[in-house]
Short mmCIF file of N, CA and C in Angstrom, two decimals:
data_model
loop_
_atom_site.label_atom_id
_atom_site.label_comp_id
_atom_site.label_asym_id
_atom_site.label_seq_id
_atom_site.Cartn_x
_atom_site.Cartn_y
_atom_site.Cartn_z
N UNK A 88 0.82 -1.19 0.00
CA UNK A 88 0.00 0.00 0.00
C UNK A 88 0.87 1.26 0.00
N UNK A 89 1.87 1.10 0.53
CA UNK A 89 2.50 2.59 1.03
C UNK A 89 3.89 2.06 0.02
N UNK A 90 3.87 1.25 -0.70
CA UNK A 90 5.28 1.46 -1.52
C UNK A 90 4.76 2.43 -3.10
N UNK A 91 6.28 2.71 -3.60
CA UNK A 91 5.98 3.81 -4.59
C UNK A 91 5.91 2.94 -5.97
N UNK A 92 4.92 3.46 -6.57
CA UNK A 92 4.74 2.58 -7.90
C UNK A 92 5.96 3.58 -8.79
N UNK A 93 7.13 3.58 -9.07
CA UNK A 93 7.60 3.90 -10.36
C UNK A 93 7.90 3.24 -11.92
N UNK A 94 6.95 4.26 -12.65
CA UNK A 94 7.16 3.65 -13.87
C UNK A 94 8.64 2.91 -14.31
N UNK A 95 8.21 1.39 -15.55
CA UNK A 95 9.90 1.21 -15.47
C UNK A 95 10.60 2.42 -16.78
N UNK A 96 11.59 2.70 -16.54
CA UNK A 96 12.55 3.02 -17.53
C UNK A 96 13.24 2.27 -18.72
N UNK A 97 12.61 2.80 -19.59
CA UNK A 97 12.92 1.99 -21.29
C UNK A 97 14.61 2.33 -21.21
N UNK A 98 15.33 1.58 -21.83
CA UNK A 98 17.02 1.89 -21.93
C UNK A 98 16.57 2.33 -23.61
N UNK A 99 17.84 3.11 -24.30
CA UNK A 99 17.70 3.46 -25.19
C UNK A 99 17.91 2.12 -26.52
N UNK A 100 18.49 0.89 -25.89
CA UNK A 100 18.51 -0.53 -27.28
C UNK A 100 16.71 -0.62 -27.31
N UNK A 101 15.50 -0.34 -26.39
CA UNK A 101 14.81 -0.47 -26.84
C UNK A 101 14.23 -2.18 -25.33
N UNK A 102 15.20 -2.08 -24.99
CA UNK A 102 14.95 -2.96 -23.37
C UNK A 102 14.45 -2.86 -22.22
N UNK A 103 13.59 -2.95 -22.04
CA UNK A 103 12.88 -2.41 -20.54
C UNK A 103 13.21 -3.51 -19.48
N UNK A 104 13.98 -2.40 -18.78
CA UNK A 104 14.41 -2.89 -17.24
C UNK A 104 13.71 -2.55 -15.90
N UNK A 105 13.50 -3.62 -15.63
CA UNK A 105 12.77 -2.90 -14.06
C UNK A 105 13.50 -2.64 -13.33
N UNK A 106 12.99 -1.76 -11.89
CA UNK A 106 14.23 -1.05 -11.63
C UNK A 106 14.24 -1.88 -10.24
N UNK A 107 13.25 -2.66 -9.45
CA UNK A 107 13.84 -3.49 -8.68
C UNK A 107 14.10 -5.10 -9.42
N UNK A 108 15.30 -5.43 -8.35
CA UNK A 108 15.94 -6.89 -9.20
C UNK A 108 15.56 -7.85 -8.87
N UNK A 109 14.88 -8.82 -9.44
CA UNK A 109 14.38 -10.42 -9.34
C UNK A 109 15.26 -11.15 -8.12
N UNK A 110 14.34 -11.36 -7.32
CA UNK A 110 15.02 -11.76 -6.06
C UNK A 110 15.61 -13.47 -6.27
N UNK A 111 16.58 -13.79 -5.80
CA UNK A 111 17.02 -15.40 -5.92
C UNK A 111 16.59 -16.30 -4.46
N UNK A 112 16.08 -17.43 -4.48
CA UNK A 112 15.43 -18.14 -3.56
C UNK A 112 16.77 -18.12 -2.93
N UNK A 113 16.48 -18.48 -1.22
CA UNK A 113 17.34 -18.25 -0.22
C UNK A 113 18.43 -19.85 -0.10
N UNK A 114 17.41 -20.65 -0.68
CA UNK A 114 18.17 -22.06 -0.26
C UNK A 114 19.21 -22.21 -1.37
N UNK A 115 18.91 -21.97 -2.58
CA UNK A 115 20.09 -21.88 -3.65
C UNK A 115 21.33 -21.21 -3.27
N UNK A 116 21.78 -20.37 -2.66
CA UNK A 116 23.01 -19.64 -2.33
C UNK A 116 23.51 -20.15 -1.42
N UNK A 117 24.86 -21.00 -1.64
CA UNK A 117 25.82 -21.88 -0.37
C UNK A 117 26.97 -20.68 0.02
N UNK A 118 26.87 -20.99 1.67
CA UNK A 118 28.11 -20.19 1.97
C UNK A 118 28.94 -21.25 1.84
N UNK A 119 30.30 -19.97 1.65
CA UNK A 119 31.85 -20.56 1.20
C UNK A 119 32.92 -20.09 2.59
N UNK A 120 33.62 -20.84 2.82
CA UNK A 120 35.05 -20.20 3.73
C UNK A 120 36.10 -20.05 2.96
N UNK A 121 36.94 -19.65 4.04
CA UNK A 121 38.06 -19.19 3.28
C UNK A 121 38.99 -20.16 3.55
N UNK A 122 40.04 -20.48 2.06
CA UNK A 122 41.45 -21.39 2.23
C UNK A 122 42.09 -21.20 2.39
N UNK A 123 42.72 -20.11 3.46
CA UNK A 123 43.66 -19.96 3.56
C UNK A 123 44.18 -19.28 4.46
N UNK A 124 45.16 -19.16 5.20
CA UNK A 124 45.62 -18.64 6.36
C UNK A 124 45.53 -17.15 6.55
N UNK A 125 45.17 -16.67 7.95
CA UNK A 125 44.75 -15.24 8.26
C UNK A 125 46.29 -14.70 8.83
N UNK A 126 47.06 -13.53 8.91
CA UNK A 126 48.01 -13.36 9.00
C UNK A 126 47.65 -12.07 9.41
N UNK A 127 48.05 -11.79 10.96
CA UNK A 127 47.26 -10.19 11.36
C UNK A 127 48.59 -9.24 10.75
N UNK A 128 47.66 -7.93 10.22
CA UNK A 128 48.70 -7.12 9.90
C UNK A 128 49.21 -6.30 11.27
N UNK A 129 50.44 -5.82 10.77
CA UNK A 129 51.55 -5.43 11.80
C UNK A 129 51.25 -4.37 12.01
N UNK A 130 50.68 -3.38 13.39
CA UNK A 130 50.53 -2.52 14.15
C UNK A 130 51.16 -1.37 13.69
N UNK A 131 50.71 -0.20 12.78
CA UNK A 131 52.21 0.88 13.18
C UNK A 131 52.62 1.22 14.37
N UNK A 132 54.02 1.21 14.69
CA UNK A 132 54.38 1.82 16.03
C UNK A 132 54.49 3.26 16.17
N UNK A 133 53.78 3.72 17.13
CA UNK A 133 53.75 5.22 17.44
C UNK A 133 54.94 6.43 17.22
N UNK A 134 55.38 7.47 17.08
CA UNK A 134 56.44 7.84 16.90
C UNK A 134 56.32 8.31 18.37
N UNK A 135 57.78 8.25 18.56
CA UNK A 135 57.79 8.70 20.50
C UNK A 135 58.00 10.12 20.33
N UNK A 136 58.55 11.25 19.89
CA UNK A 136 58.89 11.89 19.55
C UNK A 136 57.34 13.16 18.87
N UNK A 137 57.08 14.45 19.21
CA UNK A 137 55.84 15.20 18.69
C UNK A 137 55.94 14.83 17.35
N UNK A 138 55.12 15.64 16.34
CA UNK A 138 54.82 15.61 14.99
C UNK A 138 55.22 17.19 15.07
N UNK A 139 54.78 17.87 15.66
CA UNK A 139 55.47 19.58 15.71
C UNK A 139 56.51 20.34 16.22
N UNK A 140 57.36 20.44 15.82
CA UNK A 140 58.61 20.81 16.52
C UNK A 140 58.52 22.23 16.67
N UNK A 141 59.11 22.81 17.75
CA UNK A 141 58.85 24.26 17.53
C UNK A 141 60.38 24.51 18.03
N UNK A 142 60.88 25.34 17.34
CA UNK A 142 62.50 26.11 17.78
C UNK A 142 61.70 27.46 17.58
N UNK A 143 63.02 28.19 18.77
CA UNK A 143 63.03 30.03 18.67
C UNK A 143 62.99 30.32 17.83
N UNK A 144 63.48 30.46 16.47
CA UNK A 144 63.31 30.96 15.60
C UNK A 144 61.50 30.98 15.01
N UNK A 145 61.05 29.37 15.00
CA UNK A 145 59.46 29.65 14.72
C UNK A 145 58.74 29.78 15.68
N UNK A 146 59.11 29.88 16.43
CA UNK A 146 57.75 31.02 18.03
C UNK A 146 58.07 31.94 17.45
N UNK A 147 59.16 32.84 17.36
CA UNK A 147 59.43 34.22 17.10
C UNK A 147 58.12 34.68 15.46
N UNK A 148 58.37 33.46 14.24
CA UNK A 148 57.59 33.91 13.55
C UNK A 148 55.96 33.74 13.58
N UNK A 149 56.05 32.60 14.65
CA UNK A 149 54.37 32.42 14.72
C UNK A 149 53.79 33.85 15.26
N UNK A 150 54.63 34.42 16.44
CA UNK A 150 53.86 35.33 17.17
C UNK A 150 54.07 36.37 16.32
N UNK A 151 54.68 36.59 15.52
CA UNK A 151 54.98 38.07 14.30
C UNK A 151 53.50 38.12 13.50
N UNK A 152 53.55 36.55 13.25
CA UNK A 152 52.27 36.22 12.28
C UNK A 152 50.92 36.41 12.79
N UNK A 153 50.91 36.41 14.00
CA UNK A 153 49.82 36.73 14.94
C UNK A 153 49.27 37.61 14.73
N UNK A 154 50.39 38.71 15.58
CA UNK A 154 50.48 39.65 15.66
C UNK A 154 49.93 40.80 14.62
N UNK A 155 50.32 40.06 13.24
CA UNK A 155 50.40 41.24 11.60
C UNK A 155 48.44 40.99 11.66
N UNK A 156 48.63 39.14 12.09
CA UNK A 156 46.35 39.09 11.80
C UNK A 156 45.99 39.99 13.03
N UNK A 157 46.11 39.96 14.07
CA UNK A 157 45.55 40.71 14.74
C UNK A 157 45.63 42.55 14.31
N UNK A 158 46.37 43.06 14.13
CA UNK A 158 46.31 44.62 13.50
C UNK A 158 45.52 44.41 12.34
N UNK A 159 45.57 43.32 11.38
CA UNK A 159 45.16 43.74 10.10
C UNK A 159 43.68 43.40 10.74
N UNK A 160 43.11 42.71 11.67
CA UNK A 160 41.55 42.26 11.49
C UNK A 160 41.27 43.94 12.40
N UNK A 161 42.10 44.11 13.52
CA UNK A 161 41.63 45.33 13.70
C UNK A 161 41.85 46.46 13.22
N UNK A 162 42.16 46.90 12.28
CA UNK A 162 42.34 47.98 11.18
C UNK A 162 41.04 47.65 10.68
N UNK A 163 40.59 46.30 9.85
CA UNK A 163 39.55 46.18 9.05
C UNK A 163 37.88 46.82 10.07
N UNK A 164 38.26 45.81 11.19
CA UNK A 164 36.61 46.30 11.92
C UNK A 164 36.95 47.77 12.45
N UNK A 165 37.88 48.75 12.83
CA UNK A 165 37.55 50.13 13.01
C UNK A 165 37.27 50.50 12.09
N UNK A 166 37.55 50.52 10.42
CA UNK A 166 37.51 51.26 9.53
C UNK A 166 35.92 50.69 9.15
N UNK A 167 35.25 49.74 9.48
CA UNK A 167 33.84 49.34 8.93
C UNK A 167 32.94 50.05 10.15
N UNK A 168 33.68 50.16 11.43
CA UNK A 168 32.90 51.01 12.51
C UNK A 168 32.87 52.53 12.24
N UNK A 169 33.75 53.11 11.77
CA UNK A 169 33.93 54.42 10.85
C UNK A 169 33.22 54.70 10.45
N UNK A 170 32.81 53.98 8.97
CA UNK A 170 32.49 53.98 8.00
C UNK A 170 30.49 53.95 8.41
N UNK A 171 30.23 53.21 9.05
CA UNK A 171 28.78 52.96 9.95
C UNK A 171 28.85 54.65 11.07
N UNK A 172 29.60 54.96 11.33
CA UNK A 172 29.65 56.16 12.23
C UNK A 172 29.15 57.15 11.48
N UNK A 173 30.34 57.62 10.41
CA UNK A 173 29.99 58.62 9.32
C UNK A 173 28.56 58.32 8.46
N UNK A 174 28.15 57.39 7.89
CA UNK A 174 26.76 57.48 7.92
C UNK A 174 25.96 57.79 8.46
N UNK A 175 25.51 57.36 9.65
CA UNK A 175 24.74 57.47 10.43
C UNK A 175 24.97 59.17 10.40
N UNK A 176 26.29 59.73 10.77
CA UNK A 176 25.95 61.45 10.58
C UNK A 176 25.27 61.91 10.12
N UNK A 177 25.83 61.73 8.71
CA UNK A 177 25.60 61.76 7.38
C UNK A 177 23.95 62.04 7.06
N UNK A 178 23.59 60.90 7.75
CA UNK A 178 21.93 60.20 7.19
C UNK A 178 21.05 61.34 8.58
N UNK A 179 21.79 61.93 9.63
CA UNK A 179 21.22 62.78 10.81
C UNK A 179 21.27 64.14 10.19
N UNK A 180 22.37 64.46 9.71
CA UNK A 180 22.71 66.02 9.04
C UNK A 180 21.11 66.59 7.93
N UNK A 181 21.42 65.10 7.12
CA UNK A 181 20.50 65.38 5.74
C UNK A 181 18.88 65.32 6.48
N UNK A 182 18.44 64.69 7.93
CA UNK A 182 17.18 64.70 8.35
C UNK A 182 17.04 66.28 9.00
N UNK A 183 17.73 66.64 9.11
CA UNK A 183 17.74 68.23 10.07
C UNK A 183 17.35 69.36 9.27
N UNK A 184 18.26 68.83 7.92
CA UNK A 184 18.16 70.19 6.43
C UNK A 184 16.62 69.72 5.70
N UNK A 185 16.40 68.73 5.69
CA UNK A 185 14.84 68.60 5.46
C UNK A 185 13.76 68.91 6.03
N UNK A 186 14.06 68.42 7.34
CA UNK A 186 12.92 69.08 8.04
C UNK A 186 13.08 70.45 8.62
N UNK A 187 14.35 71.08 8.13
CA UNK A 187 14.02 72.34 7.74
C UNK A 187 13.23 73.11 6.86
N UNK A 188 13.70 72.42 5.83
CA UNK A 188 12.88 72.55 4.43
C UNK A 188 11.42 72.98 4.73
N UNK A 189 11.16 71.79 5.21
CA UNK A 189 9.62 71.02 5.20
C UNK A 189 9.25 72.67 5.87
N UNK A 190 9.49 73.06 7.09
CA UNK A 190 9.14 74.14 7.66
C UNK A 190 9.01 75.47 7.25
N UNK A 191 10.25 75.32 5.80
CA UNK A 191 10.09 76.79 5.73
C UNK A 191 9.13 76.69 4.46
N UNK A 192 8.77 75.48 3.80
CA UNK A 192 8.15 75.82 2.89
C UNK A 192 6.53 75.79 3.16
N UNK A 193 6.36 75.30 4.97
CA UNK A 193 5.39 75.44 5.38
C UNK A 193 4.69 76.87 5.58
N UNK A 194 5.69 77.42 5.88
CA UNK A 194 5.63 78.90 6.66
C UNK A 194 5.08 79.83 5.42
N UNK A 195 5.32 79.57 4.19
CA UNK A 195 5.86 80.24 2.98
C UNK A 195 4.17 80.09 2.64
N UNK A 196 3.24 79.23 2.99
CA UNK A 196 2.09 79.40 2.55
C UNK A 196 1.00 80.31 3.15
#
C-alpha cells in the first residue's frame, strides 16, 4: 500500500528494465570459507617523539604572524565602525536640512 509505484525506464537498445531486481530463492546460495591462512597485519608503532617541533626561531615567527592578523583584522573592523559612524551622521545632518525645508516651505504658505 504505502510502496511507490515507479514507472519502469525503457534503456535506449529499446529494453525495458525494471528497476527493482528479481530476487534469488534463499536455499540456492551456499556459503563458502576461506582457504587460507589469516596473517594479522603489523601494528604501526607510534612515533615517541611530537609531529610539531617548535624552535626560537618559529615562536618568534608564529607570534609576528599573529600579531600582523591581529592589526590587520583590527584595522579592518575600526575602519567598517567608521564607515557605519559617518553614515549614520551623514543620514542625521541630511534629516535636520529637510525638516528644515519642510518648515520653511510650510511657513511660505
Amino acid at each position: 500500500m504505502f510502496r511507490p509505484h515507479v514507472p519502469v525506464n525503457p534503456l535506449p537498445t529499446g529494453i525495458v528494465t525494471p528497476l527493482t531486481p528479481p530476487s534469488a530463492p534463499a536455499d540456492s546460495v551456499e556459503p563458502t570459507s576461506c582457504h587460507h591462512d589469516h596473517i594479522p597485519t603489523p601494528v604501526p608503532v607510534a612515533a615517541s617523539r611530537s609531529t610539531v617541533q617548535l624552535t626560537p626561531g618559529s615562536v618568534v615567527a608564529l607570534a609576528a604572524g599573529g600579531g600582523a592578523v591581529v592589526l590587520v583584522v583590527g584595522a579592518v573592523l575600526v575602519s567598517m565602525l567608521l564607515a557605519v559612524a559617518i553614515t549614520g551622521v551623514s543620514v542625521a545632518v541630511i534629516a535636520v536640512v529637510l525638516r528644515l525645508l519642510v518648515r520653511d516651505m510650510q511657513k511660505g504658505r
